[in-house]
Amino acid sequence: MLLTNATLATMDGAPAYGLVGQGAVAMAEGRIAWAGPMRDLPAEFGDQETMDLEGRVVTPALIDCHTHVVHGGNRAREFEMRLEGATYEEVARAGGGIVSTVSATRGASEAELLQGALARVDAMIAEGVATIEIKSGYGLDIDTELKMLRVARAVAQQRSVRVRTSYLGAHATPPEYKGRPDAYIDEVCIPGLEAAHAGELVDAVDGFCEGIAFSPQQIARVFDKARSLGIPVKLHAEQLSNLGGAQLAARYGALSADHLEYANDEDAQAMAESGSVAVILPGAFYTLREAVAPPIAAFRAHGVPMAVATDCNPGSSPMSSLLLSMNMACTLFRMTPEEALLGVTVNAARALGLEDVGRIAPGLRADLAIWDIEHPAELAYRIGFNPLWKRIFGGEL
Ligand code: DI6
Ligand code: FE
């Protein structure tokens, strides 16, 4: 297939979105065969099925690199409690929060979990998303963690979307281990990781390093196991306080550290040195009405690549719109629209360790989004409006 009369935002190296006016993209066997100005199109690509885009903007298909779309139940009641004055941490300490989603997830069948996840995934696909990261972490027992990861894999069977899984056994201490987080790490989290890895269910290992979750020392034990199994790591770090999670992640060469509201200049420097991506999650900041924004200027100054994701989860970010995340990243954190788009393409791919998506360049997968807009800045600019025209996944419309 050949796309012509396109405005290409290739996101491939060049500044200003890698914009190419009057562009064309040739695809073959699910890959991008050629992309550039129409006038330079090699003759060999000329005689294929052609779609005239009449100037529409083509970007790489979007990548949501941090989600918890597989979960049972919802937390609308907790939303009400927080509106009545309780904080996120108070709700969590009172047995609500993550642990209430754990009960609902344990109680749900695989089919029910899949049905719930697909509704959220469909909303993402409708906005041009073609790769989604999905975490476990609402099971907190071995069987339910494995169940969540199987459901995550099943999403990719049921829909034209690519899924990368993260094992998040170190998300919270379940009620049956209350006050014994170290025992939970030894008896459940690490054996669960081994079992999930043996079942080929794990693409990365994640953790939640926070006062209401796990200490850097506890996370380090999980990361040591990940390292011995050859699995890359990432970490929810400095979301509500600074415990040194970002620097821990950097020491393990993490793919990413995520949230980072309380990260500082030294954290940014350590992440730059390790090449870890800063995953910015404005939906959680917005929902929890946090006051401290992540140090975007420090990430920029140190050259830390920034990604943007939904964090789609029932508690702190009940949001499935990646376009809205981009808008929030700009409005709340002063990222530029170009940084936001890099954050859901190039840098989101990097946060997942993927090299074959996120840019429009020859040899990469033909995962593209075609938008009814005139300029790529419009993607971050509008609120609650979806200008997707068509999506191409592996070369298929
Ligand atoms: N940080 C978050 O924002 C989510 N998990 C995490 O570690 C929240 C999860 C939840 O509240 O259910
Ligand atoms: Fe999260």
mmCIF file of C-alpha atoms and ligand atoms in Angstrom:
data_model
loop_
_atom_site.group_PDB
_atom_site.id
_atom_site.type_symbol
_atom_site.label_atom_id
_atom_site.label_comp_id
_atom_site.label_asym_id
_atom_site.label_seq_id
_atom_site.Cartn_x
_atom_site.Cartn_y
_atom_site.Cartn_z
ATOM 1 C CA MET A 1 0.000 0.000 0.000
ATOM 2 C CA LEU A 2 1.131 3.553 -0.760
ATOM 3 C CA LEU A 3 0.012 6.689 1.092
ATOM 4 C CA THR A 4 0.300 9.919 -0.907
ATOM 5 C CA ASN A 5 -0.430 13.622 -0.317
ATOM 6 C CA ALA A 6 0.436 13.163 3.350
ATOM 7 C CA THR A 7 1.925 15.553 5.871
ATOM 8 C CA LEU A 8 4.392 13.253 7.613
ATOM 9 C CA ALA A 9 5.402 13.787 11.225
ATOM 10 C CA THR A 10 8.122 11.150 11.059
ATOM 11 C CA MET A 11 9.451 11.872 14.594
ATOM 12 C CA ASP A 12 12.681 10.547 13.120
ATOM 13 C CA GLY A 13 15.604 12.587 14.343
ATOM 14 C CA ALA A 14 15.066 15.926 12.666
ATOM 15 C CA PRO A 15 13.695 18.784 14.767
ATOM 16 C CA ALA A 16 10.119 20.060 14.299
ATOM 17 C CA TYR A 17 8.424 16.657 14.319
ATOM 18 C CA GLY A 18 10.552 15.492 11.367
ATOM 19 C CA LEU A 19 7.874 17.150 9.214
ATOM 20 C CA VAL A 20 7.663 16.300 5.523
ATOM 21 C CA GLY A 21 5.050 18.144 3.454
ATOM 22 C CA GLN A 22 3.551 16.527 0.323
ATOM 23 C CA GLY A 23 4.882 13.220 1.566
ATOM 24 C CA ALA A 24 4.412 9.559 0.753
ATOM 25 C CA VAL A 25 4.809 6.324 2.691
ATOM 26 C CA ALA A 26 5.243 2.993 0.918
ATOM 27 C CA MET A 27 4.553 -0.189 2.886
ATOM 28 C CA ALA A 28 5.366 -3.793 2.154
ATOM 29 C CA GLU A 29 4.989 -6.949 4.221
ATOM 30 C CA GLY A 30 3.887 -5.054 7.290
ATOM 31 C CA ARG A 31 6.901 -2.747 7.274
ATOM 32 C CA ILE A 32 7.602 0.770 6.102
ATOM 33 C CA ALA A 33 9.473 0.360 2.813
ATOM 34 C CA TRP A 34 10.014 4.022 2.045
ATOM 35 C CA ALA A 35 8.966 7.449 3.431
ATOM 36 C CA GLY A 36 9.745 10.940 2.163
ATOM 37 C CA PRO A 37 8.637 13.720 -0.193
ATOM 38 C CA MET A 38 6.394 12.441 -3.010
ATOM 39 C CA ARG A 39 8.621 13.936 -5.656
ATOM 40 C CA ASP A 40 11.475 11.644 -4.521
ATOM 41 C CA LEU A 41 9.368 8.466 -4.489
ATOM 42 C CA PRO A 42 11.350 5.713 -6.253
ATOM 43 C CA ALA A 43 9.488 4.397 -9.315
ATOM 44 C CA GLU A 44 9.408 0.856 -7.886
ATOM 45 C CA PHE A 45 6.890 1.976 -5.229
ATOM 46 C CA GLY A 46 4.657 3.870 -7.679
ATOM 47 C CA ASP A 47 2.341 1.131 -8.924
ATOM 48 C CA GLN A 48 0.648 -0.139 -5.768
ATOM 49 C CA GLU A 49 -2.721 0.342 -4.149
ATOM 50 C CA THR A 50 -2.671 4.092 -3.370
ATOM 51 C CA MET A 51 -4.528 6.100 -0.752
ATOM 52 C CA ASP A 52 -4.586 9.877 -1.305
ATOM 53 C CA LEU A 53 -4.602 11.493 2.156
ATOM 54 C CA GLU A 54 -5.485 14.988 0.866
ATOM 55 C CA GLY A 55 -2.905 16.588 3.173
ATOM 56 C CA ARG A 56 -3.860 14.740 6.372
ATOM 57 C CA VAL A 57 -1.160 14.271 9.001
ATOM 58 C CA VAL A 58 0.485 10.851 9.423
ATOM 59 C CA THR A 59 2.326 10.040 12.663
ATOM 60 C CA PRO A 60 3.722 6.802 14.011
ATOM 61 C CA ALA A 61 0.843 4.941 15.699
ATOM 62 C CA LEU A 62 0.759 5.951 19.359
ATOM 63 C CA ILE A 63 2.266 3.890 22.181
ATOM 64 C CA ASP A 64 0.836 3.874 25.715
ATOM 65 C CA CYS A 65 3.885 2.730 27.679
ATOM 66 C CA HIS A 66 2.366 2.601 31.218
ATOM 67 C CA THR A 67 -1.077 1.118 31.887
ATOM 68 C CA HIS A 68 -2.913 -1.053 34.360
ATOM 69 C CA VAL A 69 -5.840 -1.762 31.992
ATOM 70 C CA VAL A 70 -6.307 -5.299 33.349
ATOM 71 C CA HIS A 71 -8.122 -5.015 36.697
ATOM 72 C CA GLY A 72 -11.416 -5.901 38.343
ATOM 73 C CA GLY A 73 -14.028 -3.456 39.581
ATOM 74 C CA ASN A 74 -13.766 0.285 39.875
ATOM 75 C CA ARG A 75 -13.080 2.826 42.603
ATOM 76 C CA ALA A 76 -15.779 5.428 42.080
ATOM 77 C CA ARG A 77 -16.648 5.227 45.799
ATOM 78 C CA GLU A 78 -13.056 6.068 46.691
ATOM 79 C CA PHE A 79 -13.278 9.026 44.331
ATOM 80 C CA GLU A 80 -16.239 10.204 46.375
ATOM 81 C CA MET A 81 -14.305 9.669 49.632
ATOM 82 C CA ARG A 82 -11.436 11.751 48.365
ATOM 83 C CA LEU A 83 -13.881 14.487 47.409
ATOM 84 C CA GLU A 84 -15.145 14.325 50.976
ATOM 85 C CA GLY A 85 -11.614 15.052 52.185
ATOM 86 C CA ALA A 86 -9.686 11.759 52.522
ATOM 87 C CA THR A 87 -6.262 11.657 50.856
ATOM 88 C CA TYR A 88 -5.050 8.885 48.523
ATOM 89 C CA GLU A 89 -2.657 7.661 51.215
ATOM 90 C CA GLU A 90 -5.381 7.684 53.909
ATOM 91 C CA VAL A 91 -7.684 5.656 51.675
ATOM 92 C CA ALA A 92 -4.835 3.188 51.012
ATOM 93 C CA ARG A 93 -3.950 2.857 54.698
ATOM 94 C CA ALA A 94 -7.625 2.286 55.543
ATOM 95 C CA GLY A 95 -7.660 -0.826 53.350
ATOM 96 C CA GLY A 96 -9.129 0.896 50.307
ATOM 97 C CA GLY A 97 -6.991 1.880 47.399
ATOM 98 C CA ILE A 98 -4.944 -0.722 45.563
ATOM 99 C CA VAL A 99 -6.004 -3.477 47.970
ATOM 100 C CA SER A 100 -9.700 -3.041 47.133
ATOM 101 C CA THR A 101 -8.903 -3.545 43.454
ATOM 102 C CA VAL A 102 -6.935 -6.631 44.489
ATOM 103 C CA SER A 103 -10.099 -8.222 45.951
ATOM 104 C CA ALA A 104 -12.084 -7.418 42.821
ATOM 105 C CA THR A 105 -9.323 -8.752 40.563
ATOM 106 C CA ARG A 106 -8.925 -11.974 42.547
ATOM 107 C CA GLY A 107 -12.691 -12.484 42.353
ATOM 108 C CA ALA A 108 -12.986 -11.927 38.605
ATOM 109 C CA SER A 109 -12.749 -14.688 36.024
ATOM 110 C CA GLU A 110 -10.258 -14.450 33.192
ATOM 111 C CA ALA A 111 -13.121 -13.771 30.774
ATOM 112 C CA GLU A 112 -14.438 -10.943 32.947
ATOM 113 C CA LEU A 113 -11.008 -9.369 33.272
ATOM 114 C CA LEU A 114 -10.505 -9.600 29.524
ATOM 115 C CA GLN A 115 -13.870 -8.023 28.787
ATOM 116 C CA GLY A 116 -13.126 -5.097 31.101
ATOM 117 C CA ALA A 117 -9.637 -4.609 29.677
ATOM 118 C CA LEU A 118 -10.852 -4.721 26.071
ATOM 119 C CA ALA A 119 -13.303 -1.871 26.679
ATOM 120 C CA ARG A 120 -10.402 0.316 27.788
ATOM 121 C CA VAL A 121 -8.078 -0.957 25.062
ATOM 122 C CA ASP A 122 -10.724 -0.217 22.418
ATOM 123 C CA ALA A 123 -10.850 3.395 23.600
ATOM 124 C CA MET A 124 -7.063 3.565 23.194
ATOM 125 C CA ILE A 125 -7.104 1.971 19.743
ATOM 126 C CA ALA A 126 -9.771 4.482 18.668
ATOM 127 C CA GLU A 127 -7.207 7.208 19.380
ATOM 128 C CA GLY A 128 -4.537 5.666 17.179
ATOM 129 C CA VAL A 129 -2.715 3.548 19.764
ATOM 130 C CA ALA A 130 -1.086 0.371 18.424
ATOM 131 C CA THR A 131 1.228 -0.673 21.290
ATOM 132 C CA ILE A 132 0.143 -0.914 24.923
ATOM 133 C CA GLU A 133 2.127 -1.837 27.990
ATOM 134 C CA ILE A 134 0.025 -3.727 30.556
ATOM 135 C CA LYS A 135 1.068 -4.395 34.153
ATOM 136 C CA SER A 136 0.064 -7.041 36.631
ATOM 137 C CA GLY A 137 0.034 -5.981 40.291
ATOM 138 C CA TYR A 138 -3.591 -6.303 41.352
ATOM 139 C CA GLY A 139 -3.278 -10.019 42.113
ATOM 140 C CA LEU A 140 -0.541 -10.040 44.759
ATOM 141 C CA ASP A 141 -0.814 -13.800 44.917
ATOM 142 C CA ILE A 142 0.909 -16.005 42.402
ATOM 143 C CA ASP A 143 -2.217 -17.360 40.710
ATOM 144 C CA THR A 144 -3.839 -13.976 40.230
ATOM 145 C CA GLU A 145 -0.639 -12.294 39.021
ATOM 146 C CA LEU A 146 -0.339 -15.051 36.384
ATOM 147 C CA LYS A 147 -4.028 -14.660 35.539
ATOM 148 C CA MET A 148 -3.585 -10.924 34.916
ATOM 149 C CA LEU A 149 -0.581 -11.515 32.678
ATOM 150 C CA ARG A 150 -2.426 -14.188 30.667
ATOM 151 C CA VAL A 151 -5.280 -11.721 30.176
ATOM 152 C CA ALA A 152 -2.773 -9.081 29.044
ATOM 153 C CA ARG A 153 -1.389 -11.513 26.457
ATOM 154 C CA ALA A 154 -4.959 -12.387 25.394
ATOM 155 C CA VAL A 155 -5.641 -8.706 24.617
ATOM 156 C CA ALA A 156 -3.134 -8.966 21.762
ATOM 157 C CA GLN A 157 -4.938 -12.068 20.436
ATOM 158 C CA GLN A 158 -8.323 -10.340 20.466
ATOM 159 C CA ARG A 159 -7.360 -6.978 18.991
ATOM 160 C CA SER A 160 -4.922 -5.604 16.413
ATOM 161 C CA VAL A 161 -2.623 -4.201 19.035
ATOM 162 C CA ARG A 162 0.805 -5.118 20.353
ATOM 163 C CA VAL A 163 1.098 -5.735 24.095
ATOM 164 C CA ARG A 164 4.183 -5.583 26.313
ATOM 165 C CA THR A 165 3.690 -6.947 29.815
ATOM 166 C CA SER A 166 5.280 -5.821 33.067
ATOM 167 C CA TYR A 167 5.277 -7.953 36.202
ATOM 168 C CA LEU A 168 4.290 -5.624 39.066
ATOM 169 C CA GLY A 169 4.167 -8.077 41.961
ATOM 170 C CA ALA A 170 5.832 -5.389 44.090
ATOM 171 C CA HIS A 171 2.833 -3.055 43.831
ATOM 172 C CA ALA A 172 1.421 -3.334 47.367
ATOM 173 C CA THR A 173 1.463 -5.702 50.332
ATOM 174 C CA PRO A 174 -1.737 -7.799 50.273
ATOM 175 C CA PRO A 175 -3.904 -8.003 53.429
ATOM 176 C CA GLU A 176 -2.694 -11.523 54.284
ATOM 177 C CA TYR A 177 0.875 -10.156 54.554
ATOM 178 C CA LYS A 178 -0.031 -6.918 56.308
ATOM 179 C CA GLY A 179 3.004 -5.663 58.262
ATOM 180 C CA ARG A 180 5.232 -8.340 56.692
ATOM 181 C CA PRO A 181 6.303 -6.846 53.365
ATOM 182 C CA ASP A 182 9.647 -8.681 53.357
ATOM 183 C CA ALA A 183 7.925 -12.019 53.722
ATOM 184 C CA TYR A 184 5.593 -11.056 50.856
ATOM 185 C CA ILE A 185 8.592 -10.245 48.630
ATOM 186 C CA ASP A 186 10.307 -13.559 49.473
ATOM 187 C CA GLU A 187 7.300 -15.869 49.492
ATOM 188 C CA VAL A 188 5.085 -14.424 46.766
ATOM 189 C CA CYS A 189 6.624 -11.653 44.690
ATOM 190 C CA ILE A 190 9.884 -13.366 43.736
ATOM 191 C CA PRO A 191 8.478 -16.901 43.257
ATOM 192 C CA GLY A 192 5.617 -15.325 41.259
ATOM 193 C CA LEU A 193 8.151 -13.629 39.006
ATOM 194 C CA GLU A 194 9.930 -16.930 38.426
ATOM 195 C CA ALA A 195 6.655 -18.644 37.552
ATOM 196 C CA ALA A 196 5.517 -15.832 35.249
ATOM 197 C CA HIS A 197 8.895 -15.804 33.523
ATOM 198 C CA ALA A 198 8.782 -19.570 33.049
ATOM 199 C CA GLY A 199 5.375 -19.116 31.401
ATOM 200 C CA GLU A 200 6.830 -16.453 29.052
ATOM 201 C CA LEU A 201 4.425 -13.910 30.476
ATOM 202 C CA VAL A 202 6.922 -11.195 31.444
ATOM 203 C CA ASP A 203 8.579 -8.599 29.195
ATOM 204 C CA ALA A 204 9.727 -6.317 32.038
ATOM 205 C CA VAL A 205 9.687 -6.129 35.840
ATOM 206 C CA ASP A 206 8.165 -3.107 37.586
ATOM 207 C CA GLY A 207 7.744 -2.061 41.217
ATOM 208 C CA PHE A 208 6.194 0.678 43.349
ATOM 209 C CA CYS A 209 8.851 2.350 45.497
ATOM 210 C CA GLU A 210 6.909 4.465 47.979
ATOM 211 C CA GLY A 211 6.069 4.840 51.661
ATOM 212 C CA ILE A 212 2.713 3.075 51.095
ATOM 213 C CA ALA A 213 4.404 0.355 49.034
ATOM 214 C CA PHE A 214 8.034 -0.909 49.050
ATOM 215 C CA SER A 215 11.416 0.462 50.100
ATOM 216 C CA PRO A 216 14.386 0.736 47.739
ATOM 217 C CA GLN A 217 15.967 -2.248 49.548
ATOM 218 C CA GLN A 218 12.893 -4.410 48.944
ATOM 219 C CA ILE A 219 12.662 -3.328 45.310
ATOM 220 C CA ALA A 220 16.377 -4.071 44.867
ATOM 221 C CA ARG A 221 15.753 -7.712 45.807
ATOM 222 C CA VAL A 222 13.111 -7.996 43.105
ATOM 223 C CA PHE A 223 15.410 -6.263 40.608
ATOM 224 C CA ASP A 224 18.251 -8.657 41.466
ATOM 225 C CA LYS A 225 15.972 -11.544 40.571
ATOM 226 C CA ALA A 226 14.931 -9.790 37.340
ATOM 227 C CA ARG A 227 18.589 -9.285 36.468
ATOM 228 C CA SER A 228 19.402 -12.934 37.101
ATOM 229 C CA LEU A 229 16.547 -13.894 34.745
ATOM 230 C CA GLY A 230 17.694 -11.367 32.114
ATOM 231 C CA ILE A 231 14.510 -9.261 32.297
ATOM 232 C CA PRO A 232 14.712 -5.433 32.035
ATOM 233 C CA VAL A 233 13.301 -3.332 34.873
ATOM 234 C CA LYS A 234 11.282 -0.135 35.341
ATOM 235 C CA LEU A 235 9.968 1.548 38.469
ATOM 236 C CA HIS A 236 7.140 3.702 39.848
ATOM 237 C CA ALA A 237 9.431 6.210 41.574
ATOM 238 C CA GLU A 238 9.147 9.482 43.514
ATOM 239 C CA GLN A 239 5.391 9.738 42.913
ATOM 240 C CA LEU A 240 4.362 10.903 46.392
ATOM 241 C CA SER A 241 7.786 11.407 48.029
ATOM 242 C CA ASN A 242 11.490 10.974 47.227
ATOM 243 C CA LEU A 243 12.847 7.640 48.499
ATOM 244 C CA GLY A 244 15.674 7.308 45.978
ATOM 245 C CA GLY A 245 13.731 5.103 43.563
ATOM 246 C CA ALA A 246 14.887 6.899 40.416
ATOM 247 C CA GLN A 247 18.544 6.470 41.389
ATOM 248 C CA LEU A 248 17.934 2.826 42.251
ATOM 249 C CA ALA A 249 16.307 2.318 38.847
ATOM 250 C CA ALA A 250 19.254 4.046 37.175
ATOM 251 C CA ARG A 251 21.720 1.746 38.974
ATOM 252 C CA TYR A 252 19.898 -1.216 37.433
ATOM 253 C CA GLY A 253 19.929 0.383 33.962
ATOM 254 C CA ALA A 254 16.137 0.604 34.026
ATOM 255 C CA LEU A 255 14.197 1.116 30.822
ATOM 256 C CA SER A 256 12.276 3.833 32.654
ATOM 257 C CA ALA A 257 11.384 5.471 35.921
ATOM 258 C CA ASP A 258 7.773 6.584 36.022
ATOM 259 C CA HIS A 259 5.783 9.397 37.747
ATOM 260 C CA LEU A 260 8.814 11.271 39.211
ATOM 261 C CA GLU A 261 6.925 14.253 40.665
ATOM 262 C CA TYR A 262 9.386 14.381 43.593
ATOM 263 C CA ALA A 263 12.523 13.632 41.552
ATOM 264 C CA ASN A 264 15.351 16.172 41.728
ATOM 265 C CA ASP A 265 18.295 17.284 39.651
ATOM 266 C CA GLU A 266 20.577 14.454 40.813
ATOM 267 C CA ASP A 267 17.875 11.939 39.932
ATOM 268 C CA ALA A 268 17.643 13.440 36.444
ATOM 269 C CA GLN A 269 21.415 13.243 36.083
ATOM 270 C CA ALA A 270 21.507 9.603 37.158
ATOM 271 C CA MET A 271 18.732 8.754 34.711
ATOM 272 C CA ALA A 272 20.537 10.552 31.892
ATOM 273 C CA GLU A 273 23.660 8.493 32.612
ATOM 274 C CA SER A 274 21.755 5.215 32.621
ATOM 275 C CA GLY A 275 19.676 6.129 29.561
ATOM 276 C CA SER A 276 16.436 5.546 31.474
ATOM 277 C CA VAL A 277 13.305 7.206 30.120
ATOM 278 C CA ALA A 278 11.277 9.506 32.398
ATOM 279 C CA VAL A 279 7.654 8.413 31.977
ATOM 280 C CA ILE A 280 5.407 11.368 32.763
ATOM 281 C CA LEU A 281 1.921 10.471 34.018
ATOM 282 C CA PRO A 282 -0.195 13.617 34.262
ATOM 283 C CA GLY A 283 -3.447 11.682 34.720
ATOM 284 C CA ALA A 284 -2.365 10.544 38.200
ATOM 285 C CA PHE A 285 -1.088 14.020 39.106
ATOM 286 C CA TYR A 286 -4.434 15.467 38.011
ATOM 287 C CA THR A 287 -6.622 12.865 39.718
ATOM 288 C CA LEU A 288 -4.746 13.063 43.033
ATOM 289 C CA ARG A 289 -4.557 16.863 42.745
ATOM 290 C CA GLU A 290 -0.850 16.711 43.455
ATOM 291 C CA ALA A 291 0.922 20.009 43.986
ATOM 292 C CA VAL A 292 4.496 19.126 42.994
ATOM 293 C CA ALA A 293 5.111 18.748 39.252
ATOM 294 C CA PRO A 294 7.882 16.516 37.866
ATOM 295 C CA PRO A 295 11.154 18.369 37.100
ATOM 296 C CA ILE A 296 10.636 18.641 33.341
ATOM 297 C CA ALA A 297 13.263 21.377 32.996
ATOM 298 C CA ALA A 298 15.883 19.171 34.701
ATOM 299 C CA PHE A 299 15.031 16.219 32.435
ATOM 300 C CA ARG A 300 15.345 18.532 29.437
ATOM 301 C CA ALA A 301 18.635 20.014 30.667
ATOM 302 C CA HIS A 302 20.198 16.589 31.304
ATOM 303 C CA GLY A 303 18.860 15.109 28.078
ATOM 304 C CA VAL A 304 16.619 12.511 29.770
ATOM 305 C CA PRO A 305 14.150 11.211 27.169
ATOM 306 C CA MET A 306 10.571 11.863 28.297
ATOM 307 C CA ALA A 307 7.586 9.628 27.548
ATOM 308 C CA VAL A 308 3.925 10.351 28.324
ATOM 309 C CA ALA A 309 1.379 7.666 29.235
ATOM 310 C CA THR A 310 -2.135 7.297 30.667
ATOM 311 C CA ASP A 311 -1.290 5.176 33.766
ATOM 312 C CA CYS A 312 -4.842 3.893 33.093
ATOM 313 C CA ASN A 313 -5.826 2.378 36.467
ATOM 314 C CA PRO A 314 -8.949 2.382 38.641
ATOM 315 C CA GLY A 315 -7.489 4.438 41.482
ATOM 316 C CA SER A 316 -5.109 7.231 40.650
ATOM 317 C CA SER A 317 -5.718 7.622 36.909
ATOM 318 C CA PRO A 318 -9.048 6.310 35.605
ATOM 319 C CA MET A 319 -8.165 7.653 32.169
ATOM 320 C CA SER A 320 -7.901 5.831 28.877
ATOM 321 C CA SER A 321 -7.176 8.821 26.633
ATOM 322 C CA LEU A 322 -3.550 9.137 25.581
ATOM 323 C CA LEU A 323 -4.431 12.321 23.674
ATOM 324 C CA LEU A 324 -5.707 13.835 26.910
ATOM 325 C CA SER A 325 -2.476 12.765 28.646
ATOM 326 C CA MET A 326 -0.561 14.694 25.995
ATOM 327 C CA ASN A 327 -2.681 17.777 26.581
ATOM 328 C CA MET A 328 -2.218 17.508 30.349
ATOM 329 C CA ALA A 329 1.547 17.057 29.986
ATOM 330 C CA CYS A 330 1.639 20.376 28.144
ATOM 331 C CA THR A 331 -0.892 22.310 30.207
ATOM 332 C CA LEU A 332 0.058 21.029 33.672
ATOM 333 C CA PHE A 333 3.801 20.418 33.190
ATOM 334 C CA ARG A 334 4.709 22.799 30.343
ATOM 335 C CA MET A 335 6.002 20.111 28.025
ATOM 336 C CA THR A 336 5.850 21.243 24.398
ATOM 337 C CA PRO A 337 3.384 19.595 21.989
ATOM 338 C CA GLU A 338 6.387 18.161 20.165
ATOM 339 C CA GLU A 339 7.781 16.685 23.391
ATOM 340 C CA ALA A 340 4.337 15.239 24.118
ATOM 341 C CA LEU A 341 4.206 13.576 20.703
ATOM 342 C CA LEU A 342 7.785 12.291 21.072
ATOM 343 C CA GLY A 343 6.580 11.000 24.444
ATOM 344 C CA VAL A 344 3.901 8.762 22.924
ATOM 345 C CA THR A 345 6.045 7.606 19.988
ATOM 346 C CA VAL A 346 9.868 7.552 20.009
ATOM 347 C CA ASN A 347 10.386 7.757 23.757
ATOM 348 C CA ALA A 348 7.467 5.484 24.626
ATOM 349 C CA ALA A 349 9.036 2.824 22.389
ATOM 350 C CA ARG A 350 12.306 3.302 24.202
ATOM 351 C CA ALA A 351 10.591 2.966 27.599
ATOM 352 C CA LEU A 352 9.448 -0.471 26.421
ATOM 353 C CA GLY A 353 12.780 -1.468 24.892
ATOM 354 C CA LEU A 354 11.222 -1.582 21.400
ATOM 355 C CA GLU A 355 13.286 -0.493 18.411
ATOM 356 C CA ASP A 356 10.910 -1.310 15.566
ATOM 357 C CA VAL A 357 8.116 1.199 16.319
ATOM 358 C CA GLY A 358 7.724 4.865 17.253
ATOM 359 C CA ARG A 359 9.104 6.535 14.122
ATOM 360 C CA ILE A 360 8.258 6.649 10.436
ATOM 361 C CA ALA A 361 11.397 5.215 8.881
ATOM 362 C CA PRO A 362 12.221 2.407 6.454
ATOM 363 C CA GLY A 363 12.374 -1.028 8.056
ATOM 364 C CA LEU A 364 10.160 -0.194 11.028
ATOM 365 C CA ARG A 365 6.746 -1.791 11.517
ATOM 366 C CA ALA A 366 4.037 -0.071 9.489
ATOM 367 C CA ASP A 367 2.075 1.072 12.562
ATOM 368 C CA LEU A 368 0.714 4.487 11.588
ATOM 369 C CA ALA A 369 -2.001 6.912 12.659
ATOM 370 C CA ILE A 370 -3.666 9.183 10.103
ATOM 371 C CA TRP A 371 -5.255 12.309 11.560
ATOM 372 C CA ASP A 372 -7.776 14.793 10.252
ATOM 373 C CA ILE A 373 -5.617 17.745 11.284
ATOM 374 C CA GLU A 374 -3.312 20.222 9.581
ATOM 375 C CA HIS A 375 -0.397 20.218 12.013
ATOM 376 C CA PRO A 376 0.795 17.668 14.616
ATOM 377 C CA ALA A 377 0.638 20.263 17.431
ATOM 378 C CA GLU A 378 -3.156 19.884 17.231
ATOM 379 C CA LEU A 379 -2.907 16.452 18.857
ATOM 380 C CA ALA A 380 -1.875 17.922 22.215
ATOM 381 C CA TYR A 381 -3.883 21.108 21.833
ATOM 382 C CA ARG A 382 -7.483 19.914 21.779
ATOM 383 C CA ILE A 383 -9.296 18.602 24.858
ATOM 384 C CA GLY A 384 -11.703 15.695 24.546
ATOM 385 C CA PHE A 385 -11.697 15.613 20.751
ATOM 386 C CA ASN A 386 -10.463 12.691 18.698
ATOM 387 C CA PRO A 387 -9.281 13.590 15.194
ATOM 388 C CA LEU A 388 -8.136 10.055 14.242
ATOM 389 C CA TRP A 389 -9.070 9.319 10.614
ATOM 390 C CA LYS A 390 -7.601 5.833 10.180
ATOM 391 C CA ARG A 391 -5.078 3.598 11.874
ATOM 392 C CA ILE A 392 -2.689 1.199 10.171
ATOM 393 C CA PHE A 393 -1.399 -1.793 12.141
ATOM 394 C CA GLY A 394 1.366 -3.895 10.632
ATOM 395 C CA GLY A 395 0.549 -2.473 7.198
ATOM 396 C CA GLU A 396 -3.192 -3.284 7.494
ATOM 397 C CA LEU A 397 -5.854 -0.593 7.579
HETATM 398 N N1 DI6 B 1 1.055 4.248 41.226
HETATM 399 C C1 DI6 B 1 -0.092 4.587 40.663
HETATM 400 O O1 DI6 B 1 -0.388 5.691 40.310
HETATM 401 C C2 DI6 B 1 -0.900 3.399 40.486
HETATM 402 N N2 DI6 B 1 -0.028 2.374 40.957
HETATM 403 C C3 DI6 B 1 1.067 2.912 41.385
HETATM 404 O O2 DI6 B 1 1.979 2.260 41.811
HETATM 405 C C4 DI6 B 1 -2.124 3.486 41.320
HETATM 406 C C5 DI6 B 1 -2.756 2.172 41.532
HETATM 407 C C6 DI6 B 1 -4.065 2.262 42.252
HETATM 408 O O3 DI6 B 1 -4.370 3.212 42.987
HETATM 409 O O4 DI6 B 1 -4.845 1.311 42.052
HETATM 410 FE FE FE B 2 1.124 3.039 37.435
#
